Each structure stands twice: as structure tokens, then as C-alpha cells.
Coordinates of C-alpha atoms in Angstrom, one line a residue:
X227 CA -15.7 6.4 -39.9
X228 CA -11.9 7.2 -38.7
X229 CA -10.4 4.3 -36.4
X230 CA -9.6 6.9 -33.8
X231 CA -13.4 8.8 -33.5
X232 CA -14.3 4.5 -33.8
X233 CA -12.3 4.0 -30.8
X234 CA -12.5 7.0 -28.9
X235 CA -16.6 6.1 -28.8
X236 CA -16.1 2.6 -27.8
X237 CA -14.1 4.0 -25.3
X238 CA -16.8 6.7 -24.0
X239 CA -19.7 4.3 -24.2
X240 CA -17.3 1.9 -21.7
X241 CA -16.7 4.7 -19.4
X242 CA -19.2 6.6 -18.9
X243 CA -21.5 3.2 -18.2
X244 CA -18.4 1.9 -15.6
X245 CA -16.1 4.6 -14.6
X246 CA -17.9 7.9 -14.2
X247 CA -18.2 7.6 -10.4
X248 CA -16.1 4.8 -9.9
X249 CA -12.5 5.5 -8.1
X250 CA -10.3 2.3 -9.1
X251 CA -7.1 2.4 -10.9
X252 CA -8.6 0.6 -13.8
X253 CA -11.2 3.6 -14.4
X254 CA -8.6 6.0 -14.7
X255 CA -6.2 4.2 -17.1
X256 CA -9.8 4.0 -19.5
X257 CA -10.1 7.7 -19.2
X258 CA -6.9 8.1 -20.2
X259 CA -6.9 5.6 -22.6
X260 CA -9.8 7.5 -24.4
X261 CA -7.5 10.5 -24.3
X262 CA -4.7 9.2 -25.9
X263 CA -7.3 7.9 -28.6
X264 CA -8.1 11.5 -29.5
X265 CA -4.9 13.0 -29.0
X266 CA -2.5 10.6 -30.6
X267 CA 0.1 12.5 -32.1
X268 CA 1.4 13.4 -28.3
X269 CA 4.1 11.8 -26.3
X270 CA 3.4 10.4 -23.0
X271 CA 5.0 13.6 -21.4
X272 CA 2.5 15.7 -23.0
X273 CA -0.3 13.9 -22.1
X274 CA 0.6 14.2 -18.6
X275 CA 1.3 17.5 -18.6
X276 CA -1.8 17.8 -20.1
X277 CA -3.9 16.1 -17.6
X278 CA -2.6 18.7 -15.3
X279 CA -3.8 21.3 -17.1
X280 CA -6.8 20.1 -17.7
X281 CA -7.3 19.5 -13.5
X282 CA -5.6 23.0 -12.8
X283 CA -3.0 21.4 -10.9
X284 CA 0.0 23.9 -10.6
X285 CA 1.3 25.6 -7.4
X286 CA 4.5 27.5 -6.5
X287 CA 6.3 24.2 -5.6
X288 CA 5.5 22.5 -8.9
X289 CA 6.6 25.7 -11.2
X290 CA 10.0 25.7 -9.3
X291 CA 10.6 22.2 -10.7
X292 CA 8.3 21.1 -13.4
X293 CA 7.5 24.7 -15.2
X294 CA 4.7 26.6 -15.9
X295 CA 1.9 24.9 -17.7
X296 CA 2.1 27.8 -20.7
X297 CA 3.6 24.8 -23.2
X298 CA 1.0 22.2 -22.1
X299 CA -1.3 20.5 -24.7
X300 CA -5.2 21.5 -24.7
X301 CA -6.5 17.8 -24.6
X302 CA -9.3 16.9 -26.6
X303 CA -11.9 15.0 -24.6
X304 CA -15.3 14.0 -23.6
X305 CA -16.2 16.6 -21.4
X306 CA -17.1 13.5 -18.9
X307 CA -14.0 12.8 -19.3
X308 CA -12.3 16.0 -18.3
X309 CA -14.5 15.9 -15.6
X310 CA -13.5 12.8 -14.0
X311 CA -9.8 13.2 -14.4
X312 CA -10.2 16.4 -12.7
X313 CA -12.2 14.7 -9.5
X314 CA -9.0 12.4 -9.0
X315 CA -6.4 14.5 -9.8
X316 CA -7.3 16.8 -7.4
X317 CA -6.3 15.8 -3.8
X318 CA -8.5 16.9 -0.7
X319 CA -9.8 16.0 2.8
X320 CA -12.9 17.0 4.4
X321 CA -13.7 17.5 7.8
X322 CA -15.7 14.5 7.9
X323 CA -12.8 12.5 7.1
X324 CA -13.5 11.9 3.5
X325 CA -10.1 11.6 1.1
X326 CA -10.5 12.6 -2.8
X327 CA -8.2 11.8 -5.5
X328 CA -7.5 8.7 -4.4
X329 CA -7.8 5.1 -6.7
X330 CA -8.1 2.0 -5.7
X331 CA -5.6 0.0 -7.2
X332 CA -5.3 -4.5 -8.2
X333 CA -3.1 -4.8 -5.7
X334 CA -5.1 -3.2 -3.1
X335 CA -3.2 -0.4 -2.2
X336 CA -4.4 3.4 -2.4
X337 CA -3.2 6.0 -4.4
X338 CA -3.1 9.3 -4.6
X339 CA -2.8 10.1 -8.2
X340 CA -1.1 13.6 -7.9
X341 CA 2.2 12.8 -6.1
X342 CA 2.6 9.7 -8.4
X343 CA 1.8 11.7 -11.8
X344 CA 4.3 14.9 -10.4
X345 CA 7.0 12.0 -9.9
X346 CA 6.2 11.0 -13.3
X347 CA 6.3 14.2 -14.8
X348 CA 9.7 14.8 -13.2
X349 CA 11.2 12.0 -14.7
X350 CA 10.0 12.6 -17.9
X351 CA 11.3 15.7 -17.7
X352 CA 14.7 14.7 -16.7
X353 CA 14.1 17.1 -13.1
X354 CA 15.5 14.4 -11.2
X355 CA 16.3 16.9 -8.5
X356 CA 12.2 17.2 -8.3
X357 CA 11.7 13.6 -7.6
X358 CA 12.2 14.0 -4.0
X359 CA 10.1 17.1 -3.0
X360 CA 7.4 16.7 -5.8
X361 CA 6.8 12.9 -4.5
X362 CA 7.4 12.8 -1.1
X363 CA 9.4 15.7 1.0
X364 CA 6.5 18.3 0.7
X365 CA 4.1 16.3 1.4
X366 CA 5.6 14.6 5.1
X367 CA 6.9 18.1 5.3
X368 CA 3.5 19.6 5.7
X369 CA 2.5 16.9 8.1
X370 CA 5.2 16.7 10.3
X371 CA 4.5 20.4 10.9
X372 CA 0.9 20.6 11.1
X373 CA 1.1 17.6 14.2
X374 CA 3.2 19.7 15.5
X375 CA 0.4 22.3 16.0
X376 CA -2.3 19.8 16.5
X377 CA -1.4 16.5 18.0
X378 CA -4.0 15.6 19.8
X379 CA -6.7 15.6 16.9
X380 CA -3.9 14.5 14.1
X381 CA -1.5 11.8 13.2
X382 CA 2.2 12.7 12.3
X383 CA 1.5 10.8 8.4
X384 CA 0.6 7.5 6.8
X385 CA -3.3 7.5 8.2
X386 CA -5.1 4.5 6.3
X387 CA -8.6 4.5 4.9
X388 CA -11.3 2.3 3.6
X389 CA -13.7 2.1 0.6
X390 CA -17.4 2.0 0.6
X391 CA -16.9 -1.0 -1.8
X392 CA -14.2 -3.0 -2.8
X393 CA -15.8 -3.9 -6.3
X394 CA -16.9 -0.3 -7.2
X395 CA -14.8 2.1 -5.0
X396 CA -16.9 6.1 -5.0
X397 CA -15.9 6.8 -1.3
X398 CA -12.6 6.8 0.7
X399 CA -13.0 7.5 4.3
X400 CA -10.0 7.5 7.0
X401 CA -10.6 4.9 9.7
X402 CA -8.2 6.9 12.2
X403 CA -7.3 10.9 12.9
X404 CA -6.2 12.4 9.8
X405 CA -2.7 13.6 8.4
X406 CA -1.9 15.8 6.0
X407 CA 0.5 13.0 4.6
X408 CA -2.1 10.2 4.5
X409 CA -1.5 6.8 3.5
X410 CA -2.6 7.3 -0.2
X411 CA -0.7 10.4 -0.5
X412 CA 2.9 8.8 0.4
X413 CA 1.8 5.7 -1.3
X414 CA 1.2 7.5 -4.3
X415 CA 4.2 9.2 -3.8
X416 CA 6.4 6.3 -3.7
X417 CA 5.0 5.2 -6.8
X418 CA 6.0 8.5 -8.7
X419 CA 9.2 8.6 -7.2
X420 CA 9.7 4.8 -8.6
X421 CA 8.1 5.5 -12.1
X422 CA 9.7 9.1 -12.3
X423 CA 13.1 7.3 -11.4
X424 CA 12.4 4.4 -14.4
X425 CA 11.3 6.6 -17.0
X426 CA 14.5 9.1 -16.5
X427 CA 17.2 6.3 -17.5
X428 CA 15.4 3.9 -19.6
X429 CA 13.3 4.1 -23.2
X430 CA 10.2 4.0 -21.9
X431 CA 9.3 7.5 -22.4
X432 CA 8.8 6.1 -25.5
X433 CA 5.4 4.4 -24.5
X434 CA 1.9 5.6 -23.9
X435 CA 1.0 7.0 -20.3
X436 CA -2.0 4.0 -20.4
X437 CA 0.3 1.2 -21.3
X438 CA 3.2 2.2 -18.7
X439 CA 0.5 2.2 -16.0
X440 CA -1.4 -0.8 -17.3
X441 CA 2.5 -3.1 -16.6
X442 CA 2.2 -1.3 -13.5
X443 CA -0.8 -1.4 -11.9
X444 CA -2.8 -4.1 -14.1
X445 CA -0.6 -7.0 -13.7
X446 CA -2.6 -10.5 -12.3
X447 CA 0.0 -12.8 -10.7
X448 CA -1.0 -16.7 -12.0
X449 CA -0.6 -19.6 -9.6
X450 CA 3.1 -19.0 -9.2
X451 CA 2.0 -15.4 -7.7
X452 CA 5.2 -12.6 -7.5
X453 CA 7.7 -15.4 -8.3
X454 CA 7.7 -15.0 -11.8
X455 CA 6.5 -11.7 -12.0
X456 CA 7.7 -8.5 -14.1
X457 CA 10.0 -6.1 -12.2
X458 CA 8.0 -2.5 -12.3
X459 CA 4.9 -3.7 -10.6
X460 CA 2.6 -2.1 -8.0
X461 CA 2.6 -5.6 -5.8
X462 CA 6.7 -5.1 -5.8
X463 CA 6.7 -1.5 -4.6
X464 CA 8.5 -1.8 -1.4
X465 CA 11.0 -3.5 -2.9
X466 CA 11.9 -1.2 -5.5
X467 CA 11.4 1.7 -3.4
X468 CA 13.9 0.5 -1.3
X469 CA 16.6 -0.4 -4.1
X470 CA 16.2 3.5 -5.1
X471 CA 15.3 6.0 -2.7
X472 CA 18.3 7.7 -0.3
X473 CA 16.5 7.5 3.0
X474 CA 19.4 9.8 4.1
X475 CA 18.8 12.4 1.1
X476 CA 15.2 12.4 2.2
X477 CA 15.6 13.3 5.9
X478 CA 18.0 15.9 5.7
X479 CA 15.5 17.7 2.9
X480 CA 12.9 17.3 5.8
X481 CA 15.0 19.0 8.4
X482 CA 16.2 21.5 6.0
X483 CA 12.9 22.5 5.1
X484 CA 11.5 22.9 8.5
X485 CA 14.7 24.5 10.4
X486 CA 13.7 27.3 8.1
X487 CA 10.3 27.4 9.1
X488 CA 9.7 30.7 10.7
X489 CA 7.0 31.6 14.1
X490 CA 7.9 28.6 15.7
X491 CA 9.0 29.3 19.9
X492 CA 11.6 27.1 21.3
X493 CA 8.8 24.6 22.7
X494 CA 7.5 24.3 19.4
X495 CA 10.9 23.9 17.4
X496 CA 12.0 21.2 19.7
X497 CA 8.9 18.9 19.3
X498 CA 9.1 19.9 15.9
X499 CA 12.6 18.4 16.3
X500 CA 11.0 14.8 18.1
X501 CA 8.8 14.9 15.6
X502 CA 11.0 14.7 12.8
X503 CA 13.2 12.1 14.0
X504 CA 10.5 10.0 15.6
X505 CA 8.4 10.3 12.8
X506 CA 11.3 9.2 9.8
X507 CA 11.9 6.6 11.6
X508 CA 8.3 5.7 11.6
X509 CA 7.6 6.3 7.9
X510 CA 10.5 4.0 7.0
X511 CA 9.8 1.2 9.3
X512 CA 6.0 1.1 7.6
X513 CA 7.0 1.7 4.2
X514 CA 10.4 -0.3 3.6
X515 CA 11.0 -2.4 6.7
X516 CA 7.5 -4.1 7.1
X517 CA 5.3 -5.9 4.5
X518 CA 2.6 -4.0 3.1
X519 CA -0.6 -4.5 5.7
X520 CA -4.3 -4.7 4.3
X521 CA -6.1 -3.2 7.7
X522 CA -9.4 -5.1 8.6
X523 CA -11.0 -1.5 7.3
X524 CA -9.3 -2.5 3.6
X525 CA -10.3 -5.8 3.3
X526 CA -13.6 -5.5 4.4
X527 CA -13.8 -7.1 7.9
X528 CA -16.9 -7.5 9.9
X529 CA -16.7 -6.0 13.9
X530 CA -15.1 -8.0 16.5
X531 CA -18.0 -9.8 18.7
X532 CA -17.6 -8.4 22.4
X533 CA -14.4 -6.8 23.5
X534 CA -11.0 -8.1 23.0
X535 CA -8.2 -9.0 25.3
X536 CA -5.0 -7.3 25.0
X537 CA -1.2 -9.2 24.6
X538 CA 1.5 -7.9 27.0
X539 CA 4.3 -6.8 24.5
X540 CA 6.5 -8.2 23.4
X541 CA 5.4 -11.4 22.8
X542 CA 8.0 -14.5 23.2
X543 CA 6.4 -17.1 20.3
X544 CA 5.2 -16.9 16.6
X545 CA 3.3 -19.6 15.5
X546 CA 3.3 -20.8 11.9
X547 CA -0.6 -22.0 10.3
X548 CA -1.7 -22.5 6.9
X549 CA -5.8 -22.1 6.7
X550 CA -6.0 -25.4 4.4
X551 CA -9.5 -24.2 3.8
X552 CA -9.7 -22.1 1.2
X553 CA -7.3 -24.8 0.0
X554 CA -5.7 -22.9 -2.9
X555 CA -3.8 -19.9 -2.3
X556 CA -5.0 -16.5 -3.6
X557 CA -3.0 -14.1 -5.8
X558 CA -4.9 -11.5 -6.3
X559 CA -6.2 -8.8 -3.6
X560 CA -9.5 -9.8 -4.4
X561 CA -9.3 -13.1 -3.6
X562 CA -7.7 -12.7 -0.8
X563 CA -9.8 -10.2 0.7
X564 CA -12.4 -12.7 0.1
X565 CA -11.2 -15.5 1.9
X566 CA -10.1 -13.3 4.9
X567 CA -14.0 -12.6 4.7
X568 CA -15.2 -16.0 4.3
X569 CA -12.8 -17.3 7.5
X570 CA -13.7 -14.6 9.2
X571 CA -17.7 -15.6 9.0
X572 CA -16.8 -19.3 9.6
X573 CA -14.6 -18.7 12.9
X574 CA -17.7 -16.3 14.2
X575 CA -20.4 -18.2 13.0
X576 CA -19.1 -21.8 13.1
X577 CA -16.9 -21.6 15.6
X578 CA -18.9 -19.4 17.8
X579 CA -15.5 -17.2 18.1
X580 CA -15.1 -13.4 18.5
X581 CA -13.0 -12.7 15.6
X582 CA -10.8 -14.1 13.1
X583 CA -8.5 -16.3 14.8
X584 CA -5.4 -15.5 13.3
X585 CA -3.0 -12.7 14.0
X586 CA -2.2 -12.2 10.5
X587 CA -2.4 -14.0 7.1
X588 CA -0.5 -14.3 4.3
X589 CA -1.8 -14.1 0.7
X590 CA 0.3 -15.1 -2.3
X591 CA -0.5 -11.3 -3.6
X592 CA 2.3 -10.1 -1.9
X593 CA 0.3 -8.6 1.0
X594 CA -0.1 -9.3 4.6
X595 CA -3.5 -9.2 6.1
X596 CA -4.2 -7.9 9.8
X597 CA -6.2 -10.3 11.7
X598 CA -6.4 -9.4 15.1
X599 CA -3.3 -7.8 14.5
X600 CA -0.2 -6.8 17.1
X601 CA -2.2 -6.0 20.2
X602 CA -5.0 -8.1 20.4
X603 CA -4.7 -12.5 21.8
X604 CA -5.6 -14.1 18.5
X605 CA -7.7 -17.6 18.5
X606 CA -4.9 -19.2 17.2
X607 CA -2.9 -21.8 18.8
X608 CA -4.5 -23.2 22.2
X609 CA -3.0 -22.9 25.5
X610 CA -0.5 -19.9 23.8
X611 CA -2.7 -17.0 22.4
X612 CA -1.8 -15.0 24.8
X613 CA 1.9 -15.4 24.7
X614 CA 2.4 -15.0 20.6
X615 CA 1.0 -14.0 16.8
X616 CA 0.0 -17.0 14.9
X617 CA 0.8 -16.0 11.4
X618 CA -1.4 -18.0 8.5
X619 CA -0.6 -18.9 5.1
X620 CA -3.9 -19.0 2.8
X621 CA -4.2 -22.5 1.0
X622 CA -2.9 -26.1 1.6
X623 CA 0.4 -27.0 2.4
X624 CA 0.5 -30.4 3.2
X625 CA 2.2 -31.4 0.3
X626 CA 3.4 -28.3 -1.5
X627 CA 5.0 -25.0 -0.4
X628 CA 3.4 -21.2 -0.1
X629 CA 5.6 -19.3 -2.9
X630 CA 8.8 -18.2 -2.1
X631 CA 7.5 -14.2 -1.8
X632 CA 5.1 -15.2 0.5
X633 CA 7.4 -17.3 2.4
X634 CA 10.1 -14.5 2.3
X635 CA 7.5 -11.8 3.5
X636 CA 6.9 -13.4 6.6
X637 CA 10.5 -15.2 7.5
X638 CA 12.1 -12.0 7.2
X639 CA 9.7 -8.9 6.1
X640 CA 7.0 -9.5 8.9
X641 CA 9.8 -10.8 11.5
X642 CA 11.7 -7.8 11.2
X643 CA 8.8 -5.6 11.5
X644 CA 7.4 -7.0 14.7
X645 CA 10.8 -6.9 16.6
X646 CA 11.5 -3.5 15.3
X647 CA 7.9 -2.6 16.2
X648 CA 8.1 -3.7 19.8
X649 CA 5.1 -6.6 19.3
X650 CA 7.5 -9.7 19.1
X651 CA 11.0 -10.3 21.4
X652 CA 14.5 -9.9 19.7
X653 CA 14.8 -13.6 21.1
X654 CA 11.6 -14.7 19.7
X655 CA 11.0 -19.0 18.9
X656 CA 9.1 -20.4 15.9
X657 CA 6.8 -22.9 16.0
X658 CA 4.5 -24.8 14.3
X659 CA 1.2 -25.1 14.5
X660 CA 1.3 -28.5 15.7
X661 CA 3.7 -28.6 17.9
X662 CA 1.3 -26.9 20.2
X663 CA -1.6 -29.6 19.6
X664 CA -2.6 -32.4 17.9
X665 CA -3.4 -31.4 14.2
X666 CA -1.2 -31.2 10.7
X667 CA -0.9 -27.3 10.2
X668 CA 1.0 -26.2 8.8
X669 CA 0.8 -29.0 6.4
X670 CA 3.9 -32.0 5.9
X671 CA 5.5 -30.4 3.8
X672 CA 5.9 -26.3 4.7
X673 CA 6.4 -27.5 8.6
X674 CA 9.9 -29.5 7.1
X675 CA 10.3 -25.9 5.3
X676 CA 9.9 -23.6 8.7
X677 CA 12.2 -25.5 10.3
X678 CA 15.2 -24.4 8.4
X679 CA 14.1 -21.3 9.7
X680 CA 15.7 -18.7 11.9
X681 CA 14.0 -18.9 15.4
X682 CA 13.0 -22.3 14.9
X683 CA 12.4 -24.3 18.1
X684 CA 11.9 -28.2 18.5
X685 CA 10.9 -28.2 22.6
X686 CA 8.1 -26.1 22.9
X687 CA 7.8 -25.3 27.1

């Protein structure tokens, strides 16, 4: 039997017991995996072209840049297959709230596979000029406008969603009002515009579509977490996003898009105008000032127990924790997710509390996780809850240090986004844990760390 039927069956028999329902990352880099395994005289720009094709993905925006699909490969494939990759190429929302083509990825983060795959596409094609509108201007485009017209039952972009399972992901639900620019879209979006920007000035067109999305999206940080980690990752995407992207270039393709937009009155064209400004601003606070933010919704979090008390903002402390149980710190979304979970059943259970304690936690996956989040007074640090965010670090600490990345997210990433944000003062102070009360946290040796921090108080009033 030819190697390539050999493995195209091993690949079938894998997939269609795993993957055929099942919206992860992983799922879709087997499908196209089995693909390539069929197909493998063709470069990784005609296999995504082909993809296209085979989901029927073209409008009047993507000829402009990318073509007409005339040239495009017929793939051979497992009509299961061609199904699948058809279901999550395709993006839609539903009245009822439900998001389709959408993956859940290692890292934890959602993505729309259409924006990323055009970005890639317009890399690989050397359509540099494409990268922007293809990945991201259409989309916030569309959204800004559409608020416009229906702010009261919409969100301006970036609404978040959830998974009916973390282990095997079928359904993605928002948790708030939807956008047409929703958190998977522009995350997805990002990603192509990253990939799309890598591809078009390096060799790497030379690899298969599987493998560049396997270093991308597959990598498992070890005990060292993102310290020692490869460059083009998903858990680095802010970071890289940031070192390319023209936030400049972007907005004035948004406001050129929309001055031109016609049956708009004078009211409308000025809120569009709010809208615009307020809502850049926004976008690029969430996506390249702040740390990227699991909501409870993504990491599976059980309902607060009665109703919670609200902080007056801005708040004047932030309190430093590390959880010491779990004792070792997790560096994989998974993990983490998990022992959000598992504190969150032992301070409402055990502790008889209402919630999580914390404000926020820390992985070593390169995520923050919301606890009770900006608004809500946390169970963190007696006598003070209601006057700051006690920020935890998952694992032990009394006589080792988080990794740097983790550190780094929270000294500056997570400080920067609460003062911009309006939850914590310009003037904040940084504590301790125990400076408040009599215990270790945040362990011998990151308390020395913290206090080489900016902010850092000794007194605490």
C-alpha cells in the first residue's frame, strides 16, 4: 500500500473518531494534516487557497486583494473532512448568541479561523497591502458601524465567549451582547496579520500549512513556562502584535472607510465619530496594553454565592499573593484553568466564602485569570478588600520566584491596564500579602522580589 493512502487512513480513522464535532485548534491542524497527506505535491499557499475553496469562502473584499479562486487547487479529501473544514472556516452568529468558526486553541484563546487564514493567505501572497483590511479593518469596520445603529442591544467589538467544554469544545456561546467584531474574530485576526506578516519576509513559505501552525499554536511551555520559549507562538501574541502592527495605519483606514459611508444624518455621523475614537482606543487598550484575560466564562467558573459588593474606583492598593496551594505553578491553560477551579471550590466550600478570593491570578501560561475581577471587593487581604485587587501568583514562592513573564505581566502589563482602565489610582502602593496580616504570602523569597518594585510601600496605613 502507498505511504501516503497508509497515512492519509491513519489520519481519517483519528479524525473522524476525535475531531468530527470537536472545535479545538488541534482538530483542525489533523484535518489539515490528512489533506496535505493526499495532496502533497502543493505548497502551503495552495493548500490554503484551497481550503477556501473548498468552504466557499470568497467575497468582493477578498477578490480586491487575494484574487479570484479560478487558480485554486481542487483538494482531495475525505468528504468528512471537507465537511469539517467547511463548518470552521465559515464564520457566523446566531440570534441565540451562538458563534461558528471559531477553535479553541492550547493557549486558551479563541479563534476565528477566517481572518487568521486571509492574513495568511495575504502574506503568502506577498499582498501586504491586504494584511490590514483582510485581518482586522473590515471586520472593526463593520462593528463600529453596526453599534452605531444598534447600541443598546450590541457592543462596539471584542465580545468574549465560552465553551460548552474545555476538553472537547462543539459549542461557543457569547456570555455578553454581541458584536459583529467579536473576540475570536479580532483575535483571529491578529493572528493572521502576525503569521501573514512572518511568512512575507522569511522562508517559511517553504513549510507545510500543519507544521507552521503546529509551532504556533501546539507549543507546551515546560517548567520554565514563556521564558525560554520560541518566538512565533500563540501564548506571545500581544507581544508580537505590538512589535508589528501601525496602530496609526489602522485607525486612519477605519476612519477612511466609514467617512465614506453613505445614509448616515449628522446625529448619526457624529456618534459614528465617538464611536470610532472611543472605541480604537478601547480595542488597543484590550489587545496590546493589557495582558490577555481568561473571563470566569473561559475558565470554567462556578456562580458567585449571593450577590457581590461593588469597589468604588479607583482603588488606592494592590496586594501581591501567591496561592502556595496548588504549590507548583501551571504552564499550560489547562492547568491553570483547573486550579482556578479547584481554589475556587475550596474558598466556597472550605472557606464557606462567596467566591474566589482573589481579584486576579497569574498562571505561568502567559495568561491572567479574572477572579472577582475590577469591580467586585475580592476576599483577599483582610481589613483592605474593599480598598484594592489582590493579584495571585499560582504555586509556592517561598523559596523560589514566579517566571520572569509572569512577573513582567503583572509588574507592568496588568499595572498599566488597571490605571489606564480607571480600576486602580495613577498613585497606586504595592503591598504584600503580609504586610496586611500575619502569614508568609507571598512567600520569602518573591516578597524580597516585589519590593524592588515600582509602587512598593513599606508603611502600610
Amino acid at each position: 500500500m502507498d505511504w501516503h493512502l497508509r497515512l492519509l487512513l491513519s489520519l481519517l480513522v483519528v479524525f473522524a473518531a476525535e475531531a468530527t464535532t470537536t472545535k479545538h485548534m488541534k482538530d483542525f491542524i489533523r484535518a489539515v494534516e490528512s489533506i496535505e497527506a493526499v495532496n502533497p505535491d502543493l505548497q502551503m499557499l495552495d493548500v490554503v487557497k484551497g481550503l477556501r475553496k473548498a468552504a466557499r469562502f470568497e467575497t468582493n473584499l477578498i477578490k480586491q486583494y487575494l484574487g479570484d479562486l479560478s487558480d485554486a487547487h481542487d483538494l482531495v479529501s475525505d468528504p468528512s473532512v471537507t465537511s469539517y473544514v467547511n463548518e470552521v472556516i465559515n464564520h457566523s452568529l446566531s440570534e441565540l448568541g451562538k458563534e461558528k468558526g471559531v477553535v479553541l486553541t492550547l493557549d486558551g484563546s479563541n479563534v476565528a479561523l477566517a481572518p487568521m487564514l486571509l492574513g495568511l493567505e495575504a502574506g503568502l501572497q506577498s499582498t501586504v497591502q491586504g494584511l490590514y483590511p483582510l485581518s482586522l479593518t473590515h471586520n472593526l469596520v463593520a462593528s463600529f458601524l453596526h453599534h452605531v445603529h444598534n447600541e443598546q442591544t450590541t457592543l462596539s467589538f471584542g465580545t468574549k465567549g465560552f465553551w460548552d467544554s474545555i476538553s472537547s469544545p462543539k459549542v461557543y456561546t457569547l456570555s455578553d451582547l454581541p458584536s459583529l467584531a467579536t473576540d475570536a474574530l479580532i483575535i483571529g485576526g491578529i493572528d493572521g496579520f502576525i503569521l501573514g506578516s512572518e511568512v512575507s519576509t522569511s522562508n517559511h513559505r517553504e513549510r507545510s500549512l500543519s507544521d507552521l501552525l503546529k509551532s504556533s499554536y501546539s507549543h507546551q511551555p515546560d517548567a520554565t513556562g514563556l521564558d525560554a520559549s520560541p518566538r512565533l507562538i500563540s501564548q506571545k501574541r500581544r507581544m508580537n502584535f505590538k512589535k508589528l502592527v501601525s496602530f496609526s495605519l489602522l485607525k486612519s483606514q477605519i476612519v477612511q472607510a466609514l467617512t465614506v459611508r453613505p445614509n448616515l444624518n449628522e446625529t448619526e455621523r457624529k456618534r459614528l465619530d465617538d464611536v470610532i475614537n472611543e472605541g480604537f482606543d478601547q480595542f488597543v487598550h484590550v489587545y496590546a496594553v493589557c495582558p490577555n484575560i481568561i473571563s470566569r466564562s473561559q475558565w470554567g467558573a462556578a456562580a458567585f454565592i449571593g450577590s457581590p459588593s461593588y469597589l468604588s474606583l479607583p482603588v488606592p492598593y494592590l496586594f501581591i499573593h501567591h496561592t502556595y496551594q496548588p504549590s507548583k505553578p501551571c504552564t499550560t491553560f489547562d492547568q491553570c484553568a483547573s486550579d482556578m477551579r479547584s481554589m475556587q471550590r475550596y474558598h466556597q466550600q472550605t472557606n464557606g466564602w462567596s467566591d474566589i478570593g482573589y481579584s486576579f491570578v497569574a498562571g505561568s501560561d502567559g495568561n491572567l485569570y479574572e477572579g472577582r475581577g475590577w469591580n467586585w471587593v475580592g476576599a483577599h487581604t483582610y481589613g483592605y478588600n474593599s480598598k484594592g485587587y489582590g493579584v495571585s501568583f499560582i504555586g509556592d514562592y517561598t523559596s523560589t520566584l514566579p517566571i520572569k513573564s509572569a512577573m513582567d505581566m503583572v509588574r507592568y502589563d496588568f499595572t498599566s491596564c488597571a490605571v489606564n482602565g480607571g480600576g486602580l489610582s495613577s498613585s497606586y502602593s504595592l503591598y504584600g500579602h503580609r504586610q496586611a496580616t500575619s502569614t508568609d504570602c507571598p512567600g520569602n523569597s518573591f516578597y524580597r522580589e516585589i519590593q524592588t518594585w515600582e509602587h512598593y510601600q513599606s508603611y502600610l496605613p
